[in-house]
Structures are given as structure tokens and as C-alpha cells.
PDB file of C-alpha atoms in Angstrom:
ATOM      1  CA  UNK A   1      30.367  23.888   5.608  1.00 56.00           C
ATOM      2  CA  UNK A   2      26.695  22.699   5.014  1.00 61.00           C
ATOM      3  CA  UNK A   3      24.239  25.369   4.473  1.00 71.00           C
ATOM      4  CA  UNK A   4      20.529  24.709   5.339  1.00 72.00           C
ATOM      5  CA  UNK A   5      18.178  25.976   2.591  1.00 68.00           C
ATOM      6  CA  UNK A   6      14.788  25.616   4.376  1.00 74.00           C
ATOM      7  CA  UNK A   7      13.155  27.671   1.374  1.00 74.00           C
ATOM      8  CA  UNK A   8      13.139  24.417  -0.632  1.00 73.00           C
ATOM      9  CA  UNK A   9      10.323  23.536   1.657  1.00 73.00           C
ATOM     10  CA  UNK A  10       8.244  26.019   0.141  1.00 76.00           C
ATOM     11  CA  UNK A  11       9.003  25.013  -3.349  1.00 78.00           C
ATOM     12  CA  UNK A  12       6.772  22.050  -5.038  1.00 77.00           C
ATOM     13  CA  UNK A  13       9.378  19.481  -5.084  1.00 76.00           C
ATOM     14  CA  UNK A  14      10.190  20.043  -1.321  1.00 80.00           C
ATOM     15  CA  UNK A  15       6.510  20.397  -0.077  1.00 85.00           C
ATOM     16  CA  UNK A  16       5.341  17.431  -2.087  1.00 88.00           C
ATOM     17  CA  UNK A  17       8.012  15.460  -0.607  1.00 89.00           C
ATOM     18  CA  UNK A  18       6.656  15.940   2.878  1.00 89.00           C
ATOM     19  CA  UNK A  19       3.166  15.062   1.395  1.00 92.00           C
ATOM     20  CA  UNK A  20       4.806  11.815  -0.126  1.00 93.00           C
ATOM     21  CA  UNK A  21       6.322  10.748   3.306  1.00 94.00           C
ATOM     22  CA  UNK A  22       2.942  11.142   5.057  1.00 95.00           C
ATOM     23  CA  UNK A  23       0.983   9.225   2.425  1.00 95.00           C
ATOM     24  CA  UNK A  24       3.544   6.242   2.477  1.00 95.00           C
ATOM     25  CA  UNK A  25       3.279   5.936   6.130  1.00 95.00           C
ATOM     26  CA  UNK A  26      -0.588   5.995   5.860  1.00 95.00           C
ATOM     27  CA  UNK A  27      -0.589   3.291   3.048  1.00 94.00           C
ATOM     28  CA  UNK A  28       1.496   0.821   4.832  1.00 94.00           C
ATOM     29  CA  UNK A  29       0.237   1.564   8.345  1.00 94.00           C
ATOM     30  CA  UNK A  30      -3.376   1.027   7.451  1.00 94.00           C
ATOM     31  CA  UNK A  31      -2.401  -2.260   6.000  1.00 94.00           C
ATOM     32  CA  UNK A  32      -0.275  -3.727   8.633  1.00 94.00           C
ATOM     33  CA  UNK A  33      -2.567  -2.594  11.546  1.00 93.00           C
ATOM     34  CA  UNK A  34      -5.764  -4.085   9.912  1.00 92.00           C
ATOM     35  CA  UNK A  35      -7.608  -6.970  11.742  1.00 90.00           C
ATOM     36  CA  UNK A  36     -10.901  -8.430  11.441  1.00 90.00           C
ATOM     37  CA  UNK A  37     -12.636 -11.838  11.848  1.00 89.00           C
ATOM     38  CA  UNK A  38     -15.434 -13.991  10.752  1.00 87.00           C
ATOM     39  CA  UNK A  39     -17.356 -16.674  12.318  1.00 87.00           C
ATOM     40  CA  UNK A  40     -19.631 -19.502  11.415  1.00 86.00           C
ATOM     41  CA  UNK A  41     -21.374 -22.273  13.574  1.00 85.00           C
ATOM     42  CA  UNK A  42     -20.096 -25.856  13.516  1.00 84.00           C
ATOM     43  CA  UNK A  43     -22.727 -27.767  15.575  1.00 83.00           C
ATOM     44  CA  UNK A  44     -22.597 -31.324  16.847  1.00 83.00           C
ATOM     45  CA  UNK A  45     -26.435 -32.236  17.103  1.00 82.00           C
ATOM     46  CA  UNK A  46     -25.902 -35.063  19.591  1.00 79.00           C
ATOM     47  CA  UNK A  47     -23.807 -33.137  21.881  1.00 78.00           C
ATOM     48  CA  UNK A  48     -24.788 -33.691  25.495  1.00 77.00           C
ATOM     49  CA  UNK A  49     -22.578 -31.013  27.266  1.00 76.00           C
ATOM     50  CA  UNK A  50     -19.781 -28.417  26.550  1.00 77.00           C
ATOM     51  CA  UNK A  51     -21.029 -27.145  23.195  1.00 78.00           C
ATOM     52  CA  UNK A  52     -18.393 -24.735  21.597  1.00 80.00           C
ATOM     53  CA  UNK A  53     -19.914 -24.508  18.249  1.00 80.00           C
ATOM     54  CA  UNK A  54     -18.966 -20.973  17.091  1.00 85.00           C
ATOM     55  CA  UNK A  55     -15.633 -21.048  15.085  1.00 85.00           C
ATOM     56  CA  UNK A  56     -13.745 -17.841  14.639  1.00 86.00           C
ATOM     57  CA  UNK A  57     -11.000 -17.064  12.206  1.00 86.00           C
ATOM     58  CA  UNK A  58      -8.946 -13.761  12.472  1.00 88.00           C
ATOM     59  CA  UNK A  59      -7.975 -12.009   9.227  1.00 89.00           C
ATOM     60  CA  UNK A  60      -4.608  -9.802   9.679  1.00 91.00           C
ATOM     61  CA  UNK A  61      -1.530  -8.945   7.976  1.00 92.00           C
ATOM     62  CA  UNK A  62      -0.073 -10.632   5.990  1.00 91.00           C
ATOM     63  CA  UNK A  63      -3.280 -12.166   5.065  1.00 92.00           C
ATOM     64  CA  UNK A  64      -2.183 -15.745   4.594  1.00 91.00           C
ATOM     65  CA  UNK A  65      -5.237 -17.505   5.613  1.00 87.00           C
ATOM     66  CA  UNK A  66      -3.971 -20.866   4.229  1.00 86.00           C
ATOM     67  CA  UNK A  67      -1.058 -20.715   6.903  1.00 87.00           C
ATOM     68  CA  UNK A  68      -3.640 -21.191   9.769  1.00 84.00           C
ATOM     69  CA  UNK A  69      -5.380 -24.544  10.634  1.00 84.00           C
ATOM     70  CA  UNK A  70      -8.275 -23.858  13.111  1.00 84.00           C
ATOM     71  CA  UNK A  71      -8.509 -26.940  15.326  1.00 86.00           C
ATOM     72  CA  UNK A  72     -11.378 -26.626  17.693  1.00 84.00           C
ATOM     73  CA  UNK A  73     -13.139 -28.827  20.348  1.00 85.00           C
ATOM     74  CA  UNK A  74     -16.768 -28.568  19.338  1.00 84.00           C
ATOM     75  CA  UNK A  75     -18.247 -30.622  22.089  1.00 83.00           C
ATOM     76  CA  UNK A  76     -16.898 -32.167  25.282  1.00 82.00           C
ATOM     77  CA  UNK A  77     -19.370 -34.960  25.650  1.00 80.00           C
ATOM     78  CA  UNK A  78     -19.157 -36.992  23.757  1.00 80.00           C
ATOM     79  CA  UNK A  79     -15.758 -35.591  22.627  1.00 82.00           C
ATOM     80  CA  UNK A  80     -15.610 -34.021  19.015  1.00 82.00           C
ATOM     81  CA  UNK A  81     -12.805 -32.304  17.429  1.00 84.00           C
ATOM     82  CA  UNK A  82     -12.535 -30.652  14.010  1.00 83.00           C
ATOM     83  CA  UNK A  83     -10.200 -28.954  12.032  1.00 83.00           C
ATOM     84  CA  UNK A  84     -11.025 -26.012   9.389  1.00 83.00           C
ATOM     85  CA  UNK A  85      -8.628 -24.618   6.697  1.00 82.00           C
ATOM     86  CA  UNK A  86      -9.110 -21.818   4.460  1.00 83.00           C
ATOM     87  CA  UNK A  87      -6.932 -21.704   1.274  1.00 84.00           C
ATOM     88  CA  UNK A  88      -6.759 -18.020   0.739  1.00 87.00           C
ATOM     89  CA  UNK A  89      -3.416 -16.344   0.322  1.00 91.00           C
ATOM     90  CA  UNK A  90      -2.762 -12.675  -0.602  1.00 93.00           C
ATOM     91  CA  UNK A  91       0.270 -12.190   1.277  1.00 93.00           C
ATOM     92  CA  UNK A  92       2.601 -11.503  -1.730  1.00 95.00           C
ATOM     93  CA  UNK A  93       0.202  -8.582  -2.762  1.00 95.00           C
ATOM     94  CA  UNK A  94       0.258  -7.115   0.679  1.00 95.00           C
ATOM     95  CA  UNK A  95       3.884  -7.709   1.432  1.00 95.00           C
ATOM     96  CA  UNK A  96       4.770  -5.917  -1.701  1.00 96.00           C
ATOM     97  CA  UNK A  97       2.271  -2.996  -1.043  1.00 96.00           C
ATOM     98  CA  UNK A  98       3.862  -2.673   2.504  1.00 96.00           C
ATOM     99  CA  UNK A  99       7.455  -2.938   1.314  1.00 96.00           C
ATOM    100  CA  UNK A 100       7.010  -0.049  -1.240  1.00 96.00           C
ATOM    101  CA  UNK A 101       5.316   2.094   1.249  1.00 95.00           C
ATOM    102  CA  UNK A 102       8.255   1.693   3.646  1.00 96.00           C
ATOM    103  CA  UNK A 103      10.850   2.169   0.798  1.00 96.00           C
ATOM    104  CA  UNK A 104       9.011   5.416  -0.389  1.00 95.00           C
ATOM    105  CA  UNK A 105       8.898   6.854   3.162  1.00 95.00           C
ATOM    106  CA  UNK A 106      12.633   6.292   3.621  1.00 95.00           C
ATOM    107  CA  UNK A 107      13.434   7.619   0.188  1.00 92.00           C
ATOM    108  CA  UNK A 108      11.187  10.700   0.907  1.00 92.00           C
ATOM    109  CA  UNK A 109      13.212  11.354   4.132  1.00 92.00           C
ATOM    110  CA  UNK A 110      16.590  11.061   2.437  1.00 91.00           C
ATOM    111  CA  UNK A 111      15.566  13.228  -0.564  1.00 88.00           C
ATOM    112  CA  UNK A 112      14.216  15.830   1.690  1.00 88.00           C
ATOM    113  CA  UNK A 113      17.467  16.037   3.746  1.00 86.00           C
ATOM    114  CA  UNK A 114      19.258  16.312   0.452  1.00 84.00           C
ATOM    115  CA  UNK A 115      17.112  19.031  -0.879  1.00 80.00           C
ATOM    116  CA  UNK A 116      17.771  21.030   2.508  1.00 81.00           C
ATOM    117  CA  UNK A 117      21.500  20.260   3.293  1.00 81.00           C
ATOM    118  CA  UNK A 118      22.904  19.609  -0.094  1.00 75.00           C
ATOM    119  CA  UNK A 119      21.006  21.986  -2.274  1.00 70.00           C
ATOM    120  CA  UNK A 120      24.088  23.397  -4.006  1.00 70.00           C
ATOM    121  CA  UNK A 121      25.381  20.051  -4.889  1.00 71.00           C
ATOM    122  CA  UNK A 122      21.978  19.041  -6.185  1.00 67.00           C
ATOM    123  CA  UNK A 123      21.753  21.994  -8.420  1.00 71.00           C
ATOM    124  CA  UNK A 124      25.439  22.018  -9.526  1.00 67.00           C
ATOM    125  CA  UNK A 125      25.527  18.138 -10.218  1.00 72.00           C
ATOM    126  CA  UNK A 126      23.440  17.579 -13.578  1.00 73.00           C
ATOM    127  CA  UNK A 127      23.458  13.837 -12.774  1.00 79.00           C
ATOM    128  CA  UNK A 128      21.582  14.016  -9.345  1.00 77.00           C
ATOM    129  CA  UNK A 129      18.382  15.641 -10.529  1.00 78.00           C
ATOM    130  CA  UNK A 130      18.258  13.216 -13.296  1.00 83.00           C
ATOM    131  CA  UNK A 131      18.848  10.421 -11.115  1.00 85.00           C
ATOM    132  CA  UNK A 132      16.263  11.697  -8.846  1.00 84.00           C
ATOM    133  CA  UNK A 133      13.604  11.969 -11.645  1.00 87.00           C
ATOM    134  CA  UNK A 134      14.276   8.450 -12.859  1.00 89.00           C
ATOM    135  CA  UNK A 135      13.818   7.026  -9.468  1.00 91.00           C
ATOM    136  CA  UNK A 136      10.619   9.038  -8.834  1.00 90.00           C
ATOM    137  CA  UNK A 137       9.205   7.675 -12.508  1.00 93.00           C
ATOM    138  CA  UNK A 138      10.081   4.152 -11.216  1.00 95.00           C
ATOM    139  CA  UNK A 139       8.542   4.476  -8.104  1.00 94.00           C
ATOM    140  CA  UNK A 140       5.262   6.149  -9.330  1.00 94.00           C
ATOM    141  CA  UNK A 141       5.026   3.091 -11.730  1.00 96.00           C
ATOM    142  CA  UNK A 142       5.612   0.532  -8.905  1.00 96.00           C
ATOM    143  CA  UNK A 143       2.700   2.451  -6.866  1.00 96.00           C
ATOM    144  CA  UNK A 144       0.336   1.958  -9.908  1.00 96.00           C
ATOM    145  CA  UNK A 145       1.487  -1.820 -10.111  1.00 96.00           C
ATOM    146  CA  UNK A 146       1.133  -2.230  -6.259  1.00 96.00           C
ATOM    147  CA  UNK A 147      -2.115  -0.478  -5.745  1.00 95.00           C
ATOM    148  CA  UNK A 148      -3.605  -2.614  -8.693  1.00 96.00           C
ATOM    149  CA  UNK A 149      -2.293  -5.801  -7.358  1.00 96.00           C
ATOM    150  CA  UNK A 150      -3.463  -5.028  -3.949  1.00 95.00           C
ATOM    151  CA  UNK A 151      -6.990  -4.122  -5.020  1.00 94.00           C
ATOM    152  CA  UNK A 152      -7.242  -7.760  -6.817  1.00 94.00           C
ATOM    153  CA  UNK A 153      -5.861  -9.167  -3.650  1.00 93.00           C
ATOM    154  CA  UNK A 154      -8.288  -7.316  -1.574  1.00 92.00           C
ATOM    155  CA  UNK A 155     -11.182  -8.729  -3.595  1.00 91.00           C
ATOM    156  CA  UNK A 156      -9.789 -12.232  -3.384  1.00 91.00           C
ATOM    157  CA  UNK A 157      -9.380 -11.789   0.459  1.00 90.00           C
ATOM    158  CA  UNK A 158     -12.869 -10.559   0.959  1.00 87.00           C
ATOM    159  CA  UNK A 159     -14.317 -13.666  -1.056  1.00 85.00           C
ATOM    160  CA  UNK A 160     -11.924 -16.068   0.900  1.00 83.00           C
ATOM    161  CA  UNK A 161     -13.054 -14.399   4.300  1.00 82.00           C
ATOM    162  CA  UNK A 162     -16.757 -15.486   3.487  1.00 82.00           C
ATOM    163  CA  UNK A 163     -17.239 -18.967   5.082  1.00 79.00           C
ATOM    164  CA  UNK A 164     -20.607 -19.554   3.521  1.00 80.00           C
ATOM    165  CA  UNK A 165     -19.484 -20.659  -0.076  1.00 79.00           C
ATOM    166  CA  UNK A 166     -16.835 -23.071   1.539  1.00 75.00           C
ATOM    167  CA  UNK A 167     -18.978 -24.595   4.123  1.00 77.00           C
ATOM    168  CA  UNK A 168     -19.673 -27.703   1.995  1.00 74.00           C
ATOM    169  CA  UNK A 169     -15.972 -28.159   1.534  1.00 75.00           C
ATOM    170  CA  UNK A 170     -15.303 -27.489   5.291  1.00 74.00           C
ATOM    171  CA  UNK A 171     -17.712 -29.767   6.733  1.00 76.00           C
ATOM    172  CA  UNK A 172     -18.752 -32.565   4.236  1.00 74.00           C
ATOM    173  CA  UNK A 173     -15.857 -34.733   5.450  1.00 72.00           C
ATOM    174  CA  UNK A 174     -16.576 -34.177   8.984  1.00 74.00           C
ATOM    175  CA  UNK A 175     -18.818 -36.742  10.588  1.00 77.00           C
ATOM    176  CA  UNK A 176     -21.624 -35.720  12.819  1.00 77.00           C
ATOM    177  CA  UNK A 177     -20.972 -31.927  12.281  1.00 80.00           C
ATOM    178  CA  UNK A 178     -23.240 -29.517  10.798  1.00 80.00           C
ATOM    179  CA  UNK A 179     -22.026 -26.236   9.611  1.00 81.00           C
ATOM    180  CA  UNK A 180     -23.975 -23.024   8.939  1.00 83.00           C
ATOM    181  CA  UNK A 181     -23.722 -19.267   8.817  1.00 83.00           C
ATOM    182  CA  UNK A 182     -26.416 -17.768  11.181  1.00 82.00           C
ATOM    183  CA  UNK A 183     -27.615 -14.372  11.440  1.00 79.00           C
ATOM    184  CA  UNK A 184     -25.422 -13.621  14.640  1.00 77.00           C
ATOM    185  CA  UNK A 185     -22.221 -14.656  12.659  1.00 77.00           C
ATOM    186  CA  UNK A 186     -19.661 -11.798  11.705  1.00 79.00           C
ATOM    187  CA  UNK A 187     -18.712 -11.568   8.260  1.00 77.00           C
ATOM    188  CA  UNK A 188     -15.780  -9.300   8.500  1.00 77.00           C
ATOM    189  CA  UNK A 189     -15.407  -5.693   7.901  1.00 82.00           C
ATOM    190  CA  UNK A 190     -12.798  -4.439   5.261  1.00 84.00           C
ATOM    191  CA  UNK A 191     -13.505  -0.451   5.285  1.00 82.00           C
ATOM    192  CA  UNK A 192     -10.167   0.188   6.836  1.00 84.00           C
ATOM    193  CA  UNK A 193      -8.400  -2.010   4.230  1.00 89.00           C
ATOM    194  CA  UNK A 194     -10.238   0.014   1.436  1.00 91.00           C
ATOM    195  CA  UNK A 195      -8.473   3.121   2.783  1.00 93.00           C
ATOM    196  CA  UNK A 196      -5.076   1.611   2.362  1.00 93.00           C
ATOM    197  CA  UNK A 197      -5.847   0.923  -1.084  1.00 93.00           C
ATOM    198  CA  UNK A 198      -7.110   4.636  -1.563  1.00 94.00           C
ATOM    199  CA  UNK A 199      -3.840   5.765  -0.038  1.00 95.00           C
ATOM    200  CA  UNK A 200      -2.038   3.472  -2.585  1.00 94.00           C
ATOM    201  CA  UNK A 201      -3.657   5.232  -5.614  1.00 95.00           C
ATOM    202  CA  UNK A 202      -3.083   8.592  -3.994  1.00 95.00           C
ATOM    203  CA  UNK A 203       0.597   7.940  -3.695  1.00 95.00           C
ATOM    204  CA  UNK A 204       0.760   6.798  -7.240  1.00 94.00           C
ATOM    205  CA  UNK A 205      -0.909  10.222  -8.423  1.00 94.00           C
ATOM    206  CA  UNK A 206       1.412  12.309  -6.096  1.00 94.00           C
ATOM    207  CA  UNK A 207       4.731  10.624  -7.012  1.00 93.00           C
ATOM    208  CA  UNK A 208       3.784  10.944 -10.600  1.00 92.00           C
ATOM    209  CA  UNK A 209       2.707  14.914 -10.322  1.00 90.00           C
ATOM    210  CA  UNK A 210       5.984  15.614  -8.822  1.00 88.00           C
ATOM    211  CA  UNK A 211       7.686  14.230 -11.927  1.00 86.00           C
ATOM    212  CA  UNK A 212       7.363  17.748 -13.703  1.00 84.00           C
ATOM    213  CA  UNK A 213       8.924  19.835 -10.763  1.00 79.00           C
ATOM    214  CA  UNK A 214      11.788  17.300 -10.589  1.00 81.00           C
ATOM    215  CA  UNK A 215      12.204  17.314 -14.358  1.00 77.00           C
ATOM    216  CA  UNK A 216      12.494  21.187 -14.387  1.00 77.00           C
ATOM    217  CA  UNK A 217      15.898  20.476 -12.484  1.00 72.00           C
ATOM    218  CA  UNK A 218      17.235  17.972 -14.912  1.00 69.00           C
ATOM    219  CA  UNK A 219      20.083  18.437 -17.508  1.00 64.00           C
ATOM    220  CA  UNK A 220      17.359  17.475 -19.977  1.00 65.00           C
ATOM    221  CA  UNK A 221      15.143  20.359 -19.213  1.00 61.00           C
ATOM    222  CA  UNK A 222      18.038  22.902 -18.774  1.00 62.00           C
ATOM    223  CA  UNK A 223      19.558  21.634 -22.095  1.00 61.00           C
ATOM    224  CA  UNK A 224      16.580  22.743 -24.243  1.00 58.00           C
ATOM    225  CA  UNK A 225      17.285  25.468 -26.738  1.00 59.00           C
ATOM    226  CA  UNK A 226      16.072  29.030 -25.739  1.00 54.00           C
ATOM    227  CA  UNK A 227      13.346  30.276 -28.115  1.00 38.00           C
ATOM    228  CA  UNK A 228      15.264  33.341 -28.633  1.00 40.00           C
ATOM    229  CA  UNK A 229      13.251  36.314 -30.454  1.00 41.00           C
ATOM    230  CA  UNK A 230      15.270  38.353 -32.808  1.00 41.00           C
ATOM    231  CA  UNK A 231      13.937  41.927 -33.223  1.00 42.00           C
ATOM    232  CA  UNK A 232      13.244  43.106 -36.654  1.00 46.00           C
ATOM    233  CA  UNK A 233      15.686  45.796 -37.904  1.00 50.00           C
ATOM    234  CA  UNK A 234      14.374  49.294 -37.496  1.00 48.00           C
ATOM    235  CA  UNK A 235      13.641  51.260 -40.508  1.00 52.00           C
ATOM    236  CA  UNK A 236      16.290  53.434 -41.764  1.00 49.00           C
ATOM    237  CA  UNK A 237      15.663  57.116 -41.047  1.00 48.00           C
ATOM    238  CA  UNK A 238      17.424  58.288 -44.158  1.00 51.00           C
ATOM    239  CA  UNK A 239      15.117  57.774 -47.276  1.00 41.00           C
TER     240      UNK A 239
END
């Protein structure tokens, strides 16, 4: 019969597991729920009516801007239609970051259930804590890789979401269209996405910090020789 060991939740490895669960959710949820947009003007100087010169592009997960082709009717009289394409694609970094967050969330739940319901098996079988330690070390390293890759991806995304440097490429081949970024254009806001990056590095720190508490349960720690102290023999009472 399973015995519930709720006291494990008061131990560092149990409490930190709850923290890991919450931080993993925050990391991937702030990424997949993020959305912003940027605009620029594509003006047809000879337009007689039906001017629609504000071009808007939405930036959202998985952040593959190159997969979107914006085709917009800029003027109805005379009719003028133009297509705009942005080559930025940071979807591999974003998907890796999100996938790692989901995996760590699930692992935290399973490990916590194991700590509470299978405590005796966890302590009694030497290989289980060792495997737990190795997985923790691997996930901590993957968080470092994912957060670093996502930091580079966010920088690329922010640069790719600024239409001003790309105006010449976007509009030079369009006849009768003048592109510009005006004061009322929106450049996009990436504050929430910066929060996801912070959660990524925080996950790395928490998973790495928990290694010590799990290591203390492994066979490697328990097999260390005890530093036994030998007492010095008492002096003889007989001279």
C-alpha cells in the first residue's frame, strides 16, 4: 500500500520542485502568449480614393515572420496592390525554449508525485536518486543553452521587427509606392518577451541549485567514507 509522505514538501528537494513547476509554466506561457505588432506607411502619391497606406505586421509565436506574406491593397483608384515580406525567423529558438519549459513542467509534476507517493522506493533503490540527479543536471544545462539561444533570437527578432532599415528593400521594386516610418507608426513592444527570457535564466539557476539536495540522496554521496575520529588512549593510571 502506498504511503503518502507529505513531509517531503517541506524538504528543499520537494519545495524546490514546486518552484520549478511554476517557473517552467511562466517561462513558456509568457513566450507563447506574447503578441505585438509594427506598422509603416506605404503611400501611393497619385491615389485618387480609397487610400489604405498603413501596413501592419503581427509578431507572435512561433515568430516566423518569413512565413507571412503581407498582400495589401494600398489604393482603390487607381488600383494598387503591393506585397511585403520580412525574412526574420527565430522559430527554432522559440520552439526549443517552449518545448523545454513543457518538458520541465511535466518532469517536475512526475518527480513530485514520486517523492510523495514512492518515497520509500526512492530512498531504498540507489539508482533512482542517481538517475534523478543526472536528469536534473541535463535539464539545468539545457536551460542554459535554451536561454542563451532565446536571448540571441530575441535580439534578432527585435531587429527584424523594425521596418525602417528594410524600407529600401521592401519598396524599391514597387512602382509608384513610397515607404516611410512616421511618428504615429508602432515599433512593437517586447517587454513581456524579456520577462520570458528572465524566467529562462531563473529556471537554469533553480534547477542547478537543486542538484546539491538531490546529490545528497545518491549512492555517490552515501558511499563517501566517514571521517571517523579515533579517540586518543587514556593515560594509564598506574605509573
